[in-house]
Amino acid sequence: MQRHTPSTAPPDKRPSPHRTAPPPFRRRRLCLGATCALVLSGALVAAGAPSHAPSRSAAGYAAGYPVRVSAYVANSSSEVVSVYDTRLEHKFGAVQVGYGPTGVGASPDGERVYVANGRSNTVSCINTGPRLVTSTVRVGRRPFAAVPSRNGHRVLVANFGSDSVTALTPDCHVIGTVPVGPLPHSITTIPDGRAYVTDNGGGCVTVLDPSSRAIRRIRVGDFPSGISSPPSGRLVYVSNTGSGTISVIDTRSDTVVGRLPGGRAPLGSAVSPDGRYLYVADTARDCLLIIDIGAHQIIGHIHVGAQPQGVAVTPDGRRVWVTNEQSDTVSIVDPYARRVRATLPTGHEPEGIAITPR
């Protein structure tokens, strides 16, 4: 599949979760941070920069690790979610879902995983114990993301093709649907119950209150896609794929308070457990960026597979998992050593990824 530069849209194609109108690339996927238009210098990407390395103690290096923390990867050109043991770093299962799974979200207790099936217009609810789909519910057109609230009381689904968000109960019954901006892409939630939705076609983020009503829109950069927030929920990081920037939103005022560098075309992102580092997939350069949030600086530049999309961090902060859409792989990155530890096969065109908290 071809790539397209930000100034070149695919010919004769209508917007879909697989193409943003007009997209910076053929795909501009999940998950989740964005970038400032920055040409990475050798100093920023050098492997030997120990003063900027993520702190093992701050990330909970010695924290107790649950028996099995699993990674769920949505293979968007299939009907399958691949399942991995993050501790042993190997695949141990797969789950049949709807057609075209893209976004994945794990419940706070780790007992359920939700999958947005973009080409089936459905969401699948997976019981992570037996790894079985317990229910499938119809939502809006082209659902792209399915993300539980921090308390697990509801699940929010970004309907890319319907310009709406559907709210579900934890067992996948529809509560209601609310209109948002054009082409809603990804969602992050914060502890007070609010949710932030990237409007990929409108250059904004829509804020939903705890009852899932749209209460405001925040202007960010071009083609916002991935979005993430730290455990505290004090800040939200928005990947502006078309601008090459990451907008930083202060959730106390719901205003943009800064921008971070992040390569050329940022997509998925995730925040380290201690809130100090942002990990961003730069799909234009096939790399994972490590950004020191406090220093506003890229401190690592790690080559992964082709067209990285989704990013997720293990609960102890020791590993970052990155899906590579055009390589049909997932890369496992050690953020301390700044290297790829392992590359595992996935299904066809992996995009979204979620790691269970336990």
PDB file of N, CA and C in Angstrom, residues 171-262:
ATOM      1  N   ASP A 171     -21.225  -4.061  29.843  1.00  0.00           N
ATOM      2  CA  ASP A 171     -21.555  -5.304  29.152  1.00  0.00           C
ATOM      3  C   ASP A 171     -22.136  -5.041  27.761  1.00  0.00           C
ATOM      4  N   CYS A 172     -21.861  -3.854  27.236  1.00  0.00           N
ATOM      5  CA  CYS A 172     -22.123  -3.531  25.831  1.00  0.00           C
ATOM      6  C   CYS A 172     -23.604  -3.356  25.479  1.00  0.00           C
ATOM      7  N   HIS A 173     -24.346  -2.657  26.320  1.00  0.00           N
ATOM      8  CA  HIS A 173     -25.674  -2.189  25.951  1.00  0.00           C
ATOM      9  C   HIS A 173     -25.578  -0.696  25.653  1.00  0.00           C
ATOM     10  N   VAL A 174     -26.278  -0.245  24.616  1.00  0.00           N
ATOM     11  CA  VAL A 174     -26.190   1.154  24.215  1.00  0.00           C
ATOM     12  C   VAL A 174     -26.922   2.036  25.223  1.00  0.00           C
ATOM     13  N   ILE A 175     -26.214   3.071  25.703  1.00  0.00           N
ATOM     14  CA  ILE A 175     -26.813   4.075  26.581  1.00  0.00           C
ATOM     15  C   ILE A 175     -27.362   5.229  25.756  1.00  0.00           C
ATOM     16  N   GLY A 176     -26.583   5.668  24.779  1.00  0.00           N
ATOM     17  CA  GLY A 176     -26.996   6.778  23.932  1.00  0.00           C
ATOM     18  C   GLY A 176     -25.882   7.168  22.986  1.00  0.00           C
ATOM     19  N   THR A 177     -26.199   8.082  22.088  1.00  0.00           N
ATOM     20  CA  THR A 177     -25.241   8.570  21.097  1.00  0.00           C
ATOM     21  C   THR A 177     -25.284  10.085  21.068  1.00  0.00           C
ATOM     22  N   VAL A 178     -24.105  10.706  21.012  1.00  0.00           N
ATOM     23  CA  VAL A 178     -24.013  12.164  21.015  1.00  0.00           C
ATOM     24  C   VAL A 178     -23.222  12.616  19.789  1.00  0.00           C
ATOM     25  N   PRO A 179     -23.683  13.681  19.103  1.00  0.00           N
ATOM     26  CA  PRO A 179     -22.893  14.197  17.976  1.00  0.00           C
ATOM     27  C   PRO A 179     -21.637  14.904  18.464  1.00  0.00           C
ATOM     28  N   VAL A 180     -20.556  14.740  17.706  1.00  0.00           N
ATOM     29  CA  VAL A 180     -19.306  15.443  17.996  1.00  0.00           C
ATOM     30  C   VAL A 180     -18.832  16.096  16.704  1.00  0.00           C
ATOM     31  N   GLY A 181     -17.555  16.433  16.606  1.00  0.00           N
ATOM     32  CA  GLY A 181     -17.038  17.059  15.401  1.00  0.00           C
ATOM     33  C   GLY A 181     -16.869  16.061  14.268  1.00  0.00           C
ATOM     34  N   PRO A 182     -16.428  16.533  13.102  1.00  0.00           N
ATOM     35  CA  PRO A 182     -16.301  15.650  11.943  1.00  0.00           C
ATOM     36  C   PRO A 182     -15.179  14.627  12.089  1.00  0.00           C
ATOM     37  N   LEU A 183     -15.488  13.385  11.736  1.00  0.00           N
ATOM     38  CA  LEU A 183     -14.535  12.277  11.698  1.00  0.00           C
ATOM     39  C   LEU A 183     -13.859  12.034  13.050  1.00  0.00           C
ATOM     40  N   PRO A 184     -14.641  11.712  14.072  1.00  0.00           N
ATOM     41  CA  PRO A 184     -14.034  11.410  15.383  1.00  0.00           C
ATOM     42  C   PRO A 184     -13.143  10.184  15.282  1.00  0.00           C
ATOM     43  N   HIS A 185     -11.945  10.310  15.835  1.00  0.00           N
ATOM     44  CA  HIS A 185     -10.903   9.300  15.611  1.00  0.00           C
ATOM     45  C   HIS A 185     -10.577   8.495  16.855  1.00  0.00           C
ATOM     46  N   SER A 186     -10.080   9.162  17.891  1.00  0.00           N
ATOM     47  CA  SER A 186      -9.619   8.464  19.093  1.00  0.00           C
ATOM     48  C   SER A 186     -10.117   9.182  20.330  1.00  0.00           C
ATOM     49  N   ILE A 187     -10.046   8.469  21.467  1.00  0.00           N
ATOM     50  CA  ILE A 187     -10.614   8.959  22.725  1.00  0.00           C
ATOM     51  C   ILE A 187      -9.643   8.675  23.859  1.00  0.00           C
ATOM     52  N   THR A 188      -9.534   9.617  24.793  1.00  0.00           N
ATOM     53  CA  THR A 188      -8.905   9.338  26.076  1.00  0.00           C
ATOM     54  C   THR A 188      -9.841   9.808  27.166  1.00  0.00           C
ATOM     55  N   THR A 189      -9.784   9.156  28.318  1.00  0.00           N
ATOM     56  CA  THR A 189     -10.631   9.528  29.449  1.00  0.00           C
ATOM     57  C   THR A 189      -9.753   9.911  30.629  1.00  0.00           C
ATOM     58  N   ILE A 190     -10.328  10.686  31.558  1.00  0.00           N
ATOM     59  CA  ILE A 190      -9.583  11.123  32.741  1.00  0.00           C
ATOM     60  C   ILE A 190     -10.377  10.755  33.993  1.00  0.00           C
ATOM     61  N   PRO A 191      -9.751  10.793  35.184  1.00  0.00           N
ATOM     62  CA  PRO A 191     -10.399  10.266  36.390  1.00  0.00           C
ATOM     63  C   PRO A 191     -11.716  10.921  36.773  1.00  0.00           C
ATOM     64  N   ASP A 192     -11.941  12.196  36.440  1.00  0.00           N
ATOM     65  CA  ASP A 192     -13.190  12.833  36.865  1.00  0.00           C
ATOM     66  C   ASP A 192     -14.385  12.471  35.980  1.00  0.00           C
ATOM     67  N   GLY A 193     -14.172  11.600  34.999  1.00  0.00           N
ATOM     68  CA  GLY A 193     -15.273  11.134  34.164  1.00  0.00           C
ATOM     69  C   GLY A 193     -15.370  11.788  32.809  1.00  0.00           C
ATOM     70  N   ARG A 194     -14.604  12.848  32.576  1.00  0.00           N
ATOM     71  CA  ARG A 194     -14.641  13.479  31.256  1.00  0.00           C
ATOM     72  C   ARG A 194     -13.873  12.662  30.226  1.00  0.00           C
ATOM     73  N   ALA A 195     -14.203  12.920  28.968  1.00  0.00           N
ATOM     74  CA  ALA A 195     -13.531  12.253  27.858  1.00  0.00           C
ATOM     75  C   ALA A 195     -13.172  13.287  26.806  1.00  0.00           C
ATOM     76  N   TYR A 196     -12.094  13.016  26.079  1.00  0.00           N
ATOM     77  CA  TYR A 196     -11.585  13.921  25.046  1.00  0.00           C
ATOM     78  C   TYR A 196     -11.508  13.139  23.740  1.00  0.00           C
ATOM     79  N   VAL A 197     -12.148  13.681  22.699  1.00  0.00           N
ATOM     80  CA  VAL A 197     -12.297  12.984  21.423  1.00  0.00           C
ATOM     81  C   VAL A 197     -11.632  13.809  20.326  1.00  0.00           C
ATOM     82  N   THR A 198     -10.722  13.211  19.562  1.00  0.00           N
ATOM     83  CA  THR A 198     -10.101  13.940  18.449  1.00  0.00           C
ATOM     84  C   THR A 198     -11.054  13.949  17.254  1.00  0.00           C
ATOM     85  N   ASP A 199     -11.331  15.150  16.736  1.00  0.00           N
ATOM     86  CA  ASP A 199     -12.149  15.323  15.533  1.00  0.00           C
ATOM     87  C   ASP A 199     -11.191  15.462  14.359  1.00  0.00           C
ATOM     88  N   ASN A 200     -10.898  14.331  13.731  1.00  0.00           N
ATOM     89  CA  ASN A 200      -9.854  14.277  12.719  1.00  0.00           C
ATOM     90  C   ASN A 200     -10.136  15.185  11.533  1.00  0.00           C
ATOM     91  N   GLY A 201     -11.397  15.391  11.212  1.00  0.00           N
ATOM     92  CA  GLY A 201     -11.747  16.239  10.076  1.00  0.00           C
ATOM     93  C   GLY A 201     -11.994  17.680  10.436  1.00  0.00           C
ATOM     94  N   GLY A 202     -11.916  18.037  11.724  1.00  0.00           N
ATOM     95  CA  GLY A 202     -12.243  19.398  12.132  1.00  0.00           C
ATOM     96  C   GLY A 202     -11.138  20.135  12.839  1.00  0.00           C
ATOM     97  N   GLY A 203      -9.998  19.483  13.080  1.00  0.00           N
ATOM     98  CA  GLY A 203      -8.892  20.145  13.762  1.00  0.00           C
ATOM     99  C   GLY A 203      -9.204  20.514  15.194  1.00  0.00           C
ATOM    100  N   CYS A 204     -10.073  19.751  15.835  1.00  0.00           N
ATOM    101  CA  CYS A 204     -10.488  20.070  17.202  1.00  0.00           C
ATOM    102  C   CYS A 204     -10.526  18.804  18.057  1.00  0.00           C
ATOM    103  N   VAL A 205     -10.654  19.034  19.364  1.00  0.00           N
ATOM    104  CA  VAL A 205     -10.951  17.981  20.327  1.00  0.00           C
ATOM    105  C   VAL A 205     -12.283  18.331  20.973  1.00  0.00           C
ATOM    106  N   THR A 206     -13.209  17.383  20.977  1.00  0.00           N
ATOM    107  CA  THR A 206     -14.489  17.568  21.656  1.00  0.00           C
ATOM    108  C   THR A 206     -14.391  17.006  23.066  1.00  0.00           C
ATOM    109  N   VAL A 207     -14.849  17.789  24.044  1.00  0.00           N
ATOM    110  CA  VAL A 207     -14.839  17.358  25.444  1.00  0.00           C
ATOM    111  C   VAL A 207     -16.236  16.878  25.815  1.00  0.00           C
ATOM    112  N   LEU A 208     -16.312  15.688  26.391  1.00  0.00           N
ATOM    113  CA  LEU A 208     -17.566  15.125  26.886  1.00  0.00           C
ATOM    114  C   LEU A 208     -17.564  15.137  28.406  1.00  0.00           C
ATOM    115  N   ASP A 209     -18.701  15.505  29.013  1.00  0.00           N
ATOM    116  CA  ASP A 209     -18.781  15.480  30.466  1.00  0.00           C
ATOM    117  C   ASP A 209     -19.024  14.047  30.943  1.00  0.00           C
ATOM    118  N   PRO A 210     -19.077  13.803  32.262  1.00  0.00           N
ATOM    119  CA  PRO A 210     -19.220  12.431  32.746  1.00  0.00           C
ATOM    120  C   PRO A 210     -20.490  11.721  32.292  1.00  0.00           C
ATOM    121  N   SER A 211     -21.493  12.476  31.866  1.00  0.00           N
ATOM    122  CA  SER A 211     -22.710  11.854  31.332  1.00  0.00           C
ATOM    123  C   SER A 211     -22.654  11.724  29.817  1.00  0.00           C
ATOM    124  N   SER A 212     -21.475  11.969  29.253  1.00  0.00           N
ATOM    125  CA  SER A 212     -21.222  11.829  27.810  1.00  0.00           C
ATOM    126  C   SER A 212     -21.956  12.867  26.969  1.00  0.00           C
ATOM    127  N   ARG A 213     -22.138  14.071  27.513  1.00  0.00           N
ATOM    128  CA  ARG A 213     -22.652  15.189  26.719  1.00  0.00           C
ATOM    129  C   ARG A 213     -21.479  16.036  26.241  1.00  0.00           C
ATOM    130  N   ALA A 214     -21.547  16.491  25.003  1.00  0.00           N
ATOM    131  CA  ALA A 214     -20.496  17.364  24.477  1.00  0.00           C
ATOM    132  C   ALA A 214     -20.629  18.738  25.117  1.00  0.00           C
ATOM    133  N   ILE A 215     -19.549  19.213  25.753  1.00  0.00           N
ATOM    134  CA  ILE A 215     -19.621  20.487  26.463  1.00  0.00           C
ATOM    135  C   ILE A 215     -18.734  21.561  25.861  1.00  0.00           C
ATOM    136  N   ARG A 216     -17.718  21.190  25.093  1.00  0.00           N
ATOM    137  CA  ARG A 216     -16.897  22.207  24.437  1.00  0.00           C
ATOM    138  C   ARG A 216     -16.012  21.571  23.380  1.00  0.00           C
ATOM    139  N   ARG A 217     -15.488  22.444  22.511  1.00  0.00           N
ATOM    140  CA  ARG A 217     -14.520  22.003  21.504  1.00  0.00           C
ATOM    141  C   ARG A 217     -13.266  22.848  21.668  1.00  0.00           C
ATOM    142  N   ILE A 218     -12.122  22.198  21.531  1.00  0.00           N
ATOM    143  CA  ILE A 218     -10.829  22.850  21.702  1.00  0.00           C
ATOM    144  C   ILE A 218     -10.070  22.770  20.389  1.00  0.00           C
ATOM    145  N   ARG A 219      -9.661  23.902  19.867  1.00  0.00           N
ATOM    146  CA  ARG A 219      -8.916  23.932  18.614  1.00  0.00           C
ATOM    147  C   ARG A 219      -7.501  23.426  18.845  1.00  0.00           C
ATOM    148  N   VAL A 220      -7.072  22.471  17.997  1.00  0.00           N
ATOM    149  CA  VAL A 220      -5.704  21.961  18.078  1.00  0.00           C
ATOM    150  C   VAL A 220      -5.042  22.112  16.711  1.00  0.00           C
ATOM    151  N   GLY A 221      -4.285  21.116  16.228  1.00  0.00           N
ATOM    152  CA  GLY A 221      -3.621  21.221  14.936  1.00  0.00           C
ATOM    153  C   GLY A 221      -4.398  20.526  13.833  1.00  0.00           C
ATOM    154  N   ASP A 222      -3.721  20.257  12.725  1.00  0.00           N
ATOM    155  CA  ASP A 222      -4.357  19.639  11.563  1.00  0.00           C
ATOM    156  C   ASP A 222      -4.428  18.123  11.728  1.00  0.00           C
ATOM    157  N   PHE A 223      -5.583  17.577  11.392  1.00  0.00           N
ATOM    158  CA  PHE A 223      -5.830  16.141  11.410  1.00  0.00           C
ATOM    159  C   PHE A 223      -5.437  15.487  12.733  1.00  0.00           C
ATOM    160  N   PRO A 224      -6.023  15.936  13.850  1.00  0.00           N
ATOM    161  CA  PRO A 224      -5.720  15.289  15.125  1.00  0.00           C
ATOM    162  C   PRO A 224      -6.169  13.829  15.090  1.00  0.00           C
ATOM    163  N   SER A 225      -5.326  12.955  15.603  1.00  0.00           N
ATOM    164  CA  SER A 225      -5.623  11.518  15.535  1.00  0.00           C
ATOM    165  C   SER A 225      -5.474  10.895  16.923  1.00  0.00           C
ATOM    166  N   GLY A 226      -4.294  10.370  17.253  1.00  0.00           N
ATOM    167  CA  GLY A 226      -4.095   9.742  18.542  1.00  0.00           C
ATOM    168  C   GLY A 226      -4.212  10.734  19.687  1.00  0.00           C
ATOM    169  N   ILE A 227      -4.585  10.207  20.847  1.00  0.00           N
ATOM    170  CA  ILE A 227      -4.737  11.059  22.030  1.00  0.00           C
ATOM    171  C   ILE A 227      -4.477  10.202  23.266  1.00  0.00           C
ATOM    172  N   SER A 228      -3.831  10.787  24.267  1.00  0.00           N
ATOM    173  CA  SER A 228      -3.517  10.038  25.484  1.00  0.00           C
ATOM    174  C   SER A 228      -3.422  10.990  26.657  1.00  0.00           C
ATOM    175  N   SER A 229      -3.429  10.423  27.857  1.00  0.00           N
ATOM    176  CA  SER A 229      -3.319  11.226  29.078  1.00  0.00           C
ATOM    177  C   SER A 229      -2.641  10.385  30.154  1.00  0.00           C
ATOM    178  N   PRO A 230      -1.964  11.030  31.111  1.00  0.00           N
ATOM    179  CA  PRO A 230      -1.286  10.294  32.187  1.00  0.00           C
ATOM    180  C   PRO A 230      -2.294   9.810  33.220  1.00  0.00           C
ATOM    181  N   PRO A 231      -1.865   8.994  34.166  1.00  0.00           N
ATOM    182  CA  PRO A 231      -2.790   8.516  35.204  1.00  0.00           C
ATOM    183  C   PRO A 231      -3.497   9.643  35.962  1.00  0.00           C
ATOM    184  N   SER A 232      -2.820  10.759  36.161  1.00  0.00           N
ATOM    185  CA  SER A 232      -3.430  11.874  36.902  1.00  0.00           C
ATOM    186  C   SER A 232      -4.547  12.546  36.129  1.00  0.00           C
ATOM    187  N   GLY A 233      -4.510  12.481  34.809  1.00  0.00           N
ATOM    188  CA  GLY A 233      -5.506  13.149  33.987  1.00  0.00           C
ATOM    189  C   GLY A 233      -5.361  14.659  33.936  1.00  0.00           C
ATOM    190  N   ARG A 234      -4.284  15.200  34.437  1.00  0.00           N
ATOM    191  CA  ARG A 234      -4.108  16.658  34.463  1.00  0.00           C
ATOM    192  C   ARG A 234      -3.862  17.241  33.071  1.00  0.00           C
ATOM    193  N   LEU A 235      -3.258  16.458  32.195  1.00  0.00           N
ATOM    194  CA  LEU A 235      -2.943  16.920  30.850  1.00  0.00           C
ATOM    195  C   LEU A 235      -3.423  15.885  29.838  1.00  0.00           C
ATOM    196  N   VAL A 236      -3.654  16.358  28.611  1.00  0.00           N
ATOM    197  CA  VAL A 236      -4.022  15.483  27.499  1.00  0.00           C
ATOM    198  C   VAL A 236      -3.108  15.831  26.332  1.00  0.00           C
ATOM    199  N   TYR A 237      -2.622  14.796  25.646  1.00  0.00           N
ATOM    200  CA  TYR A 237      -1.685  14.977  24.534  1.00  0.00           C
ATOM    201  C   TYR A 237      -2.354  14.545  23.228  1.00  0.00           C
ATOM    202  N   VAL A 238      -2.353  15.446  22.251  1.00  0.00           N
ATOM    203  CA  VAL A 238      -3.080  15.234  20.997  1.00  0.00           C
ATOM    204  C   VAL A 238      -2.105  15.188  19.827  1.00  0.00           C
ATOM    205  N   SER A 239      -2.135  14.094  19.079  1.00  0.00           N
ATOM    206  CA  SER A 239      -1.284  13.961  17.894  1.00  0.00           C
ATOM    207  C   SER A 239      -1.926  14.678  16.708  1.00  0.00           C
ATOM    208  N   ASN A 240      -1.315  15.767  16.274  1.00  0.00           N
ATOM    209  CA  ASN A 240      -1.776  16.479  15.085  1.00  0.00           C
ATOM    210  C   ASN A 240      -0.985  15.958  13.891  1.00  0.00           C
ATOM    211  N   THR A 241      -1.512  14.907  13.259  1.00  0.00           N
ATOM    212  CA  THR A 241      -0.758  14.210  12.226  1.00  0.00           C
ATOM    213  C   THR A 241      -0.408  15.123  11.057  1.00  0.00           C
ATOM    214  N   GLY A 242      -1.302  16.001  10.698  1.00  0.00           N
ATOM    215  CA  GLY A 242      -1.060  16.894   9.563  1.00  0.00           C
ATOM    216  C   GLY A 242      -0.164  18.068   9.876  1.00  0.00           C
ATOM    217  N   SER A 243      -0.008  18.400  11.153  1.00  0.00           N
ATOM    218  CA  SER A 243       0.820  19.540  11.549  1.00  0.00           C
ATOM    219  C   SER A 243       2.191  19.125  12.038  1.00  0.00           C
ATOM    220  N   GLY A 244       2.355  17.852  12.370  1.00  0.00           N
ATOM    221  CA  GLY A 244       3.606  17.416  12.959  1.00  0.00           C
ATOM    222  C   GLY A 244       3.819  18.019  14.328  1.00  0.00           C
ATOM    223  N   THR A 245       2.743  18.146  15.104  1.00  0.00           N
ATOM    224  CA  THR A 245       2.844  18.724  16.444  1.00  0.00           C
ATOM    225  C   THR A 245       2.035  17.896  17.434  1.00  0.00           C
ATOM    226  N   ILE A 246       2.320  18.112  18.704  1.00  0.00           N
ATOM    227  CA  ILE A 246       1.527  17.535  19.783  1.00  0.00           C
ATOM    228  C   ILE A 246       0.971  18.679  20.610  1.00  0.00           C
ATOM    229  N   SER A 247      -0.346  18.804  20.614  1.00  0.00           N
ATOM    230  CA  SER A 247      -0.978  19.821  21.448  1.00  0.00           C
ATOM    231  C   SER A 247      -1.125  19.293  22.869  1.00  0.00           C
ATOM    232  N   VAL A 248      -0.814  20.150  23.842  1.00  0.00           N
ATOM    233  CA  VAL A 248      -0.945  19.785  25.249  1.00  0.00           C
ATOM    234  C   VAL A 248      -2.129  20.557  25.822  1.00  0.00           C
ATOM    235  N   ILE A 249      -3.129  19.821  26.294  1.00  0.00           N
ATOM    236  CA  ILE A 249      -4.333  20.426  26.857  1.00  0.00           C
ATOM    237  C   ILE A 249      -4.292  20.292  28.372  1.00  0.00           C
ATOM    238  N   ASP A 250      -4.507  21.400  29.062  1.00  0.00           N
ATOM    239  CA  ASP A 250      -4.658  21.401  30.516  1.00  0.00           C
ATOM    240  C   ASP A 250      -6.128  21.123  30.811  1.00  0.00           C
ATOM    241  N   THR A 251      -6.424  20.018  31.490  1.00  0.00           N
ATOM    242  CA  THR A 251      -7.822  19.636  31.697  1.00  0.00           C
ATOM    243  C   THR A 251      -8.512  20.467  32.778  1.00  0.00           C
ATOM    244  N   ARG A 252      -7.751  21.260  33.529  1.00  0.00           N
ATOM    245  CA  ARG A 252      -8.397  22.154  34.501  1.00  0.00           C
ATOM    246  C   ARG A 252      -9.069  23.326  33.821  1.00  0.00           C
ATOM    247  N   SER A 253      -8.458  23.804  32.729  1.00  0.00           N
ATOM    248  CA  SER A 253      -9.024  24.941  32.000  1.00  0.00           C
ATOM    249  C   SER A 253      -9.548  24.551  30.623  1.00  0.00           C
ATOM    250  N   ASP A 254      -9.258  23.335  30.195  1.00  0.00           N
ATOM    251  CA  ASP A 254      -9.605  22.864  28.849  1.00  0.00           C
ATOM    252  C   ASP A 254      -9.107  23.830  27.779  1.00  0.00           C
ATOM    253  N   THR A 255      -7.838  24.185  27.909  1.00  0.00           N
ATOM    254  CA  THR A 255      -7.181  25.038  26.919  1.00  0.00           C
ATOM    255  C   THR A 255      -5.850  24.410  26.533  1.00  0.00           C
ATOM    256  N   VAL A 256      -5.396  24.747  25.339  1.00  0.00           N
ATOM    257  CA  VAL A 256      -4.073  24.306  24.897  1.00  0.00           C
ATOM    258  C   VAL A 256      -3.030  25.173  25.586  1.00  0.00           C
ATOM    259  N   VAL A 257      -2.133  24.530  26.316  1.00  0.00           N
ATOM    260  CA  VAL A 257      -1.133  25.272  27.083  1.00  0.00           C
ATOM    261  C   VAL A 257       0.277  25.074  26.546  1.00  0.00           C
ATOM    262  N   GLY A 258       0.426  24.291  25.504  1.00  0.00           N
ATOM    263  CA  GLY A 258       1.764  24.099  24.944  1.00  0.00           C
ATOM    264  C   GLY A 258       1.750  23.134  23.777  1.00  0.00           C
ATOM    265  N   ARG A 259       2.919  22.997  23.164  1.00  0.00           N
ATOM    266  CA  ARG A 259       3.111  22.037  22.083  1.00  0.00           C
ATOM    267  C   ARG A 259       4.442  21.329  22.294  1.00  0.00           C
ATOM    268  N   LEU A 260       4.468  20.064  21.917  1.00  0.00           N
ATOM    269  CA  LEU A 260       5.674  19.263  22.032  1.00  0.00           C
ATOM    270  C   LEU A 260       6.150  18.853  20.651  1.00  0.00           C
ATOM    271  N   PRO A 261       7.455  18.653  20.487  1.00  0.00           N
ATOM    272  CA  PRO A 261       7.956  18.102  19.229  1.00  0.00           C
ATOM    273  C   PRO A 261       7.606  16.626  19.161  1.00  0.00           C
ATOM    274  N   GLY A 262       7.489  16.119  17.943  1.00  0.00           N
ATOM    275  CA  GLY A 262       7.147  14.708  17.831  1.00  0.00           C
ATOM    276  C   GLY A 262       7.389  14.125  16.464  1.00  0.00           C
TER     277      GLY A 262
END
